[in-house]
Amino acid sequence: MATLILVRHGRSTANTSGLLAGRTPGVALDERGAAQAAALPSRLAGIPLAAAVSSPLQRCRETLQPLLDARPDLPLHVEDRVNECDYGDWSGRKLSELNDEPLMEVVQAHASAAVFPGGESMRAMQARAVEAVRDWNARVDAEHGEDAVYALCSHGDIIKSLVADALGLHLDLFQRVHVDPCSLTVIRYTRLRPFLVRLGDTGDLAALAPRETPDGSGTAEVGGGAGAP
C-alpha cells in the first residue's frame, strides 16, 4: 500500500506565544515557520508525490504552499478529518495556565479518557484521523499504484496519534511520541502491518541542545510544542 509522509506544520505565531491555538482562525506561520516551509521542497526533492493532503487550517496550507509552488502539477486536497483537535474552551488559552487544570493530568496519562470542555475527546480525534489515512491510502493505491507516496500536512497531536496507531500503541501512550514543527514522519503501509520509517525528522539536531530553562516535568506539550529555540 501507499507510503505516507506526515508533515507537521511549520512553527506558528501561537507556538512562539505559548498558546494552544486549536482551531482558532488566523494563526499563521511565524518567520521561522515560513523558512521551514520554504525548505520543504528541497527536503522532498527526488521523491515523486502522488498527492498533497492538508488540514484546512491556515498554518498547514502555508506550510505546503512552497512545495505546491515548486510542483505546479501536484494536486492539493483539503481533508477536514485531519484538522487540529477541537480543544473547545481550551482553545486560545496560555499553555502555562492550562497546566494547572486537573484535566491536564488526564491528557498526559490517560488520553483515551480526556474530553475537552466544549470540544472533542482525544479518542474521537484519533479515530477520525486514522479513518482519513486509511481512506487516502486506498485512494492513492487505486489511482497511482501501491508504491505511490503522498504527503499529508497536519498537527502535532494528530500526527502523534497516527504514529501510535501505526505502532499498535494504546492512545494512553501517545504522549511519549514527539514531533517538532515542520518535521517529517514517514509510515509505509502494507497489507498486514504499517512500518514507521522516519519519526519527527527535521534534518538537524538543534532540538537536542540543552535548554536555558530545562523542563524536567516529563509532561508532553499539548498541541506539539514550538521545537528548537
mmCIF file of C-alpha atoms in Angstrom, residues 53-222:
data_model
loop_
_atom_site.group_PDB
_atom_site.id
_atom_site.type_symbol
_atom_site.label_atom_id
_atom_site.label_comp_id
_atom_site.label_asym_id
_atom_site.label_seq_id
_atom_site.Cartn_x
_atom_site.Cartn_y
_atom_site.Cartn_z
ATOM 1 C CA VAL A 53 -3.356 16.478 1.597
ATOM 2 C CA SER A 54 -3.822 19.251 4.152
ATOM 3 C CA SER A 55 -5.701 20.142 7.281
ATOM 4 C CA PRO A 56 -7.982 23.083 6.481
ATOM 5 C CA LEU A 57 -6.160 25.413 8.889
ATOM 6 C CA GLN A 58 -4.058 28.317 7.617
ATOM 7 C CA ARG A 59 -0.750 27.205 9.145
ATOM 8 C CA CYS A 60 -0.894 23.870 7.309
ATOM 9 C CA ARG A 61 -1.806 25.437 3.970
ATOM 10 C CA GLU A 62 1.054 27.921 4.362
ATOM 11 C CA THR A 63 3.465 25.091 5.131
ATOM 12 C CA LEU A 64 2.596 23.242 1.926
ATOM 13 C CA GLN A 65 2.465 26.310 -0.342
ATOM 14 C CA PRO A 66 6.193 26.391 -1.263
ATOM 15 C CA LEU A 67 6.004 22.698 -2.162
ATOM 16 C CA LEU A 68 2.943 23.337 -4.333
ATOM 17 C CA ASP A 69 4.669 26.314 -5.987
ATOM 18 C CA ALA A 70 7.658 24.089 -6.805
ATOM 19 C CA ARG A 71 5.389 21.345 -8.156
ATOM 20 C CA PRO A 72 2.522 23.038 -10.011
ATOM 21 C CA ASP A 73 1.133 19.679 -11.143
ATOM 22 C CA LEU A 74 0.828 18.355 -7.577
ATOM 23 C CA PRO A 75 -2.837 18.323 -6.574
ATOM 24 C CA LEU A 76 -3.837 19.648 -3.139
ATOM 25 C CA HIS A 77 -6.738 18.106 -1.244
ATOM 26 C CA VAL A 78 -8.167 19.607 1.938
ATOM 27 C CA GLU A 79 -9.200 16.942 4.454
ATOM 28 C CA ASP A 80 -11.345 18.008 7.414
ATOM 29 C CA ARG A 81 -10.661 14.772 9.296
ATOM 30 C CA VAL A 82 -7.005 15.720 9.856
ATOM 31 C CA ASN A 83 -7.945 19.103 11.295
ATOM 32 C CA GLU A 84 -6.459 20.044 14.666
ATOM 33 C CA CYS A 85 -8.036 18.533 17.755
ATOM 34 C CA ASP A 86 -11.064 20.558 18.849
ATOM 35 C CA TYR A 87 -9.826 21.772 22.216
ATOM 36 C CA GLY A 88 -13.091 23.601 22.819
ATOM 37 C CA ASP A 89 -12.885 26.072 25.717
ATOM 38 C CA TRP A 90 -9.124 25.497 25.970
ATOM 39 C CA SER A 91 -8.523 26.980 22.519
ATOM 40 C CA GLY A 92 -6.553 30.213 22.524
ATOM 41 C CA ARG A 93 -5.508 29.900 26.179
ATOM 42 C CA LYS A 94 -1.968 30.026 27.544
ATOM 43 C CA LEU A 95 -0.442 26.577 27.995
ATOM 44 C CA SER A 96 1.094 27.779 31.254
ATOM 45 C CA GLU A 97 -2.427 28.359 32.612
ATOM 46 C CA LEU A 98 -3.746 25.036 31.329
ATOM 47 C CA ASN A 99 -1.026 23.130 33.174
ATOM 48 C CA ASP A 100 -2.926 23.876 36.409
ATOM 49 C CA GLU A 101 -6.165 22.351 35.106
ATOM 50 C CA PRO A 102 -6.984 18.917 36.599
ATOM 51 C CA LEU A 103 -7.830 17.686 33.101
ATOM 52 C CA MET A 104 -4.208 18.184 32.051
ATOM 53 C CA GLU A 105 -3.152 15.204 34.168
ATOM 54 C CA VAL A 106 -5.708 13.084 32.296
ATOM 55 C CA VAL A 107 -4.467 14.385 28.929
ATOM 56 C CA GLN A 108 -0.926 13.394 29.887
ATOM 57 C CA ALA A 109 -1.509 9.984 31.475
ATOM 58 C CA HIS A 110 -4.915 8.715 30.314
ATOM 59 C CA ALA A 111 -5.525 10.438 26.983
ATOM 60 C CA SER A 112 -8.198 7.955 25.940
ATOM 61 C CA ALA A 113 -10.401 9.329 28.749
ATOM 62 C CA ALA A 114 -9.753 13.015 28.008
ATOM 63 C CA VAL A 115 -12.644 15.109 26.697
ATOM 64 C CA PHE A 116 -12.004 18.832 26.230
ATOM 65 C CA PRO A 117 -14.741 21.095 27.634
ATOM 66 C CA GLY A 118 -16.849 22.302 24.734
ATOM 67 C CA GLY A 119 -14.680 20.273 22.344
ATOM 68 C CA GLU A 120 -13.967 16.684 21.369
ATOM 69 C CA SER A 121 -12.355 13.679 23.002
ATOM 70 C CA MET A 122 -8.820 12.630 22.134
ATOM 71 C CA ARG A 123 -10.246 9.222 21.314
ATOM 72 C CA ALA A 124 -12.511 10.775 18.659
ATOM 73 C CA MET A 125 -9.586 12.839 17.328
ATOM 74 C CA GLN A 126 -7.509 9.716 16.729
ATOM 75 C CA ALA A 127 -10.408 7.755 15.235
ATOM 76 C CA ARG A 128 -11.197 10.361 12.576
ATOM 77 C CA ALA A 129 -7.534 10.835 11.656
ATOM 78 C CA VAL A 130 -6.907 7.097 11.317
ATOM 79 C CA GLU A 131 -10.047 6.723 9.210
ATOM 80 C CA ALA A 132 -8.887 9.556 6.935
ATOM 81 C CA VAL A 133 -5.456 7.988 6.408
ATOM 82 C CA ARG A 134 -6.952 4.569 5.649
ATOM 83 C CA ASP A 135 -9.271 6.161 3.081
ATOM 84 C CA TRP A 136 -6.421 8.129 1.486
ATOM 85 C CA ASN A 137 -4.199 5.055 1.373
ATOM 86 C CA ALA A 138 -6.883 3.204 -0.577
ATOM 87 C CA ARG A 139 -7.470 6.152 -2.908
ATOM 88 C CA VAL A 140 -3.778 6.701 -3.643
ATOM 89 C CA ASP A 141 -3.275 2.971 -4.188
ATOM 90 C CA ALA A 142 -6.178 2.792 -6.612
ATOM 91 C CA GLU A 143 -5.137 5.865 -8.595
ATOM 92 C CA HIS A 144 -1.324 5.634 -8.504
ATOM 93 C CA GLY A 145 -0.336 2.086 -7.514
ATOM 94 C CA GLU A 146 0.861 0.508 -4.299
ATOM 95 C CA ASP A 147 4.329 2.088 -4.473
ATOM 96 C CA ALA A 148 2.946 5.628 -4.500
ATOM 97 C CA VAL A 149 3.975 8.244 -1.935
ATOM 98 C CA TYR A 150 1.822 11.123 -0.723
ATOM 99 C CA ALA A 151 2.242 13.949 1.789
ATOM 100 C CA LEU A 152 -0.215 14.978 4.480
ATOM 101 C CA CYS A 153 0.215 18.180 6.497
ATOM 102 C CA SER A 154 -1.408 18.220 9.907
ATOM 103 C CA HIS A 155 -0.867 18.966 13.593
ATOM 104 C CA GLY A 156 1.212 17.618 16.450
ATOM 105 C CA ASP A 157 -1.425 15.660 18.345
ATOM 106 C CA ILE A 158 -2.934 14.296 15.122
ATOM 107 C CA ILE A 159 0.443 13.026 13.899
ATOM 108 C CA LYS A 160 1.344 11.554 17.293
ATOM 109 C CA SER A 161 -1.964 9.680 17.384
ATOM 110 C CA LEU A 162 -1.342 8.305 13.872
ATOM 111 C CA VAL A 163 2.117 7.118 14.924
ATOM 112 C CA ALA A 164 0.604 5.407 17.962
ATOM 113 C CA ASP A 165 -1.901 3.641 15.715
ATOM 114 C CA ALA A 166 0.838 2.535 13.298
ATOM 115 C CA LEU A 167 2.911 1.102 16.148
ATOM 116 C CA GLY A 168 -0.038 -0.601 17.817
ATOM 117 C CA LEU A 169 0.313 1.641 20.887
ATOM 118 C CA HIS A 170 -2.647 2.443 23.087
ATOM 119 C CA LEU A 171 -3.663 6.097 22.867
ATOM 120 C CA ASP A 172 -2.706 6.457 26.534
ATOM 121 C CA LEU A 173 0.933 6.118 25.410
ATOM 122 C CA PHE A 174 0.841 8.636 22.553
ATOM 123 C CA GLN A 175 2.337 11.445 24.655
ATOM 124 C CA ARG A 176 5.619 9.503 24.541
ATOM 125 C CA VAL A 177 5.884 10.481 20.851
ATOM 126 C CA HIS A 178 7.316 13.892 19.913
ATOM 127 C CA VAL A 179 7.247 15.707 16.558
ATOM 128 C CA ASP A 180 8.755 19.164 16.039
ATOM 129 C CA PRO A 181 7.332 21.848 13.731
ATOM 130 C CA CYS A 182 7.863 21.047 10.048
ATOM 131 C CA SER A 183 9.257 17.628 10.930
ATOM 132 C CA LEU A 184 8.656 14.685 8.614
ATOM 133 C CA THR A 185 7.261 11.382 9.859
ATOM 134 C CA VAL A 186 7.022 8.540 7.341
ATOM 135 C CA ILE A 187 4.760 5.495 7.609
ATOM 136 C CA ARG A 188 4.783 2.764 4.975
ATOM 137 C CA TYR A 189 1.522 0.847 4.981
ATOM 138 C CA THR A 190 1.312 -2.772 3.829
ATOM 139 C CA ARG A 191 -1.483 -5.315 3.683
ATOM 140 C CA LEU A 192 -0.546 -6.818 7.047
ATOM 141 C CA ARG A 193 1.055 -4.012 9.052
ATOM 142 C CA PRO A 194 2.408 -0.446 8.889
ATOM 143 C CA PHE A 195 6.113 0.343 9.257
ATOM 144 C CA LEU A 196 7.368 3.540 10.890
ATOM 145 C CA VAL A 197 10.223 4.602 8.611
ATOM 146 C CA ARG A 198 11.002 8.090 9.980
ATOM 147 C CA LEU A 199 9.840 9.885 13.113
ATOM 148 C CA GLY A 200 9.998 13.645 13.591
ATOM 149 C CA ASP A 201 12.859 14.109 11.114
ATOM 150 C CA THR A 202 13.874 17.772 10.934
ATOM 151 C CA GLY A 203 17.227 17.261 9.244
ATOM 152 C CA ASP A 204 19.108 18.721 12.209
ATOM 153 C CA LEU A 205 19.657 18.008 15.893
ATOM 154 C CA ALA A 206 19.117 21.529 17.263
ATOM 155 C CA ALA A 207 16.181 20.364 19.355
ATOM 156 C CA LEU A 208 18.558 18.133 21.358
ATOM 157 C CA ALA A 209 20.666 21.049 22.618
ATOM 158 C CA PRO A 210 20.290 21.860 26.332
ATOM 159 C CA ARG A 211 17.615 24.459 27.010
ATOM 160 C CA GLU A 212 18.260 27.567 29.091
ATOM 161 C CA THR A 213 15.339 26.520 31.253
ATOM 162 C CA PRO A 214 15.246 22.705 31.252
ATOM 163 C CA ASP A 215 11.828 21.126 31.594
ATOM 164 C CA GLY A 216 12.197 18.201 33.931
ATOM 165 C CA SER A 217 8.485 17.700 34.431
ATOM 166 C CA GLY A 218 8.226 14.831 31.965
ATOM 167 C CA THR A 219 4.992 16.223 30.549
ATOM 168 C CA ALA A 220 4.182 16.463 26.847
ATOM 169 C CA GLU A 221 3.162 19.814 25.404
ATOM 170 C CA VAL A 222 -0.422 19.677 24.234
#
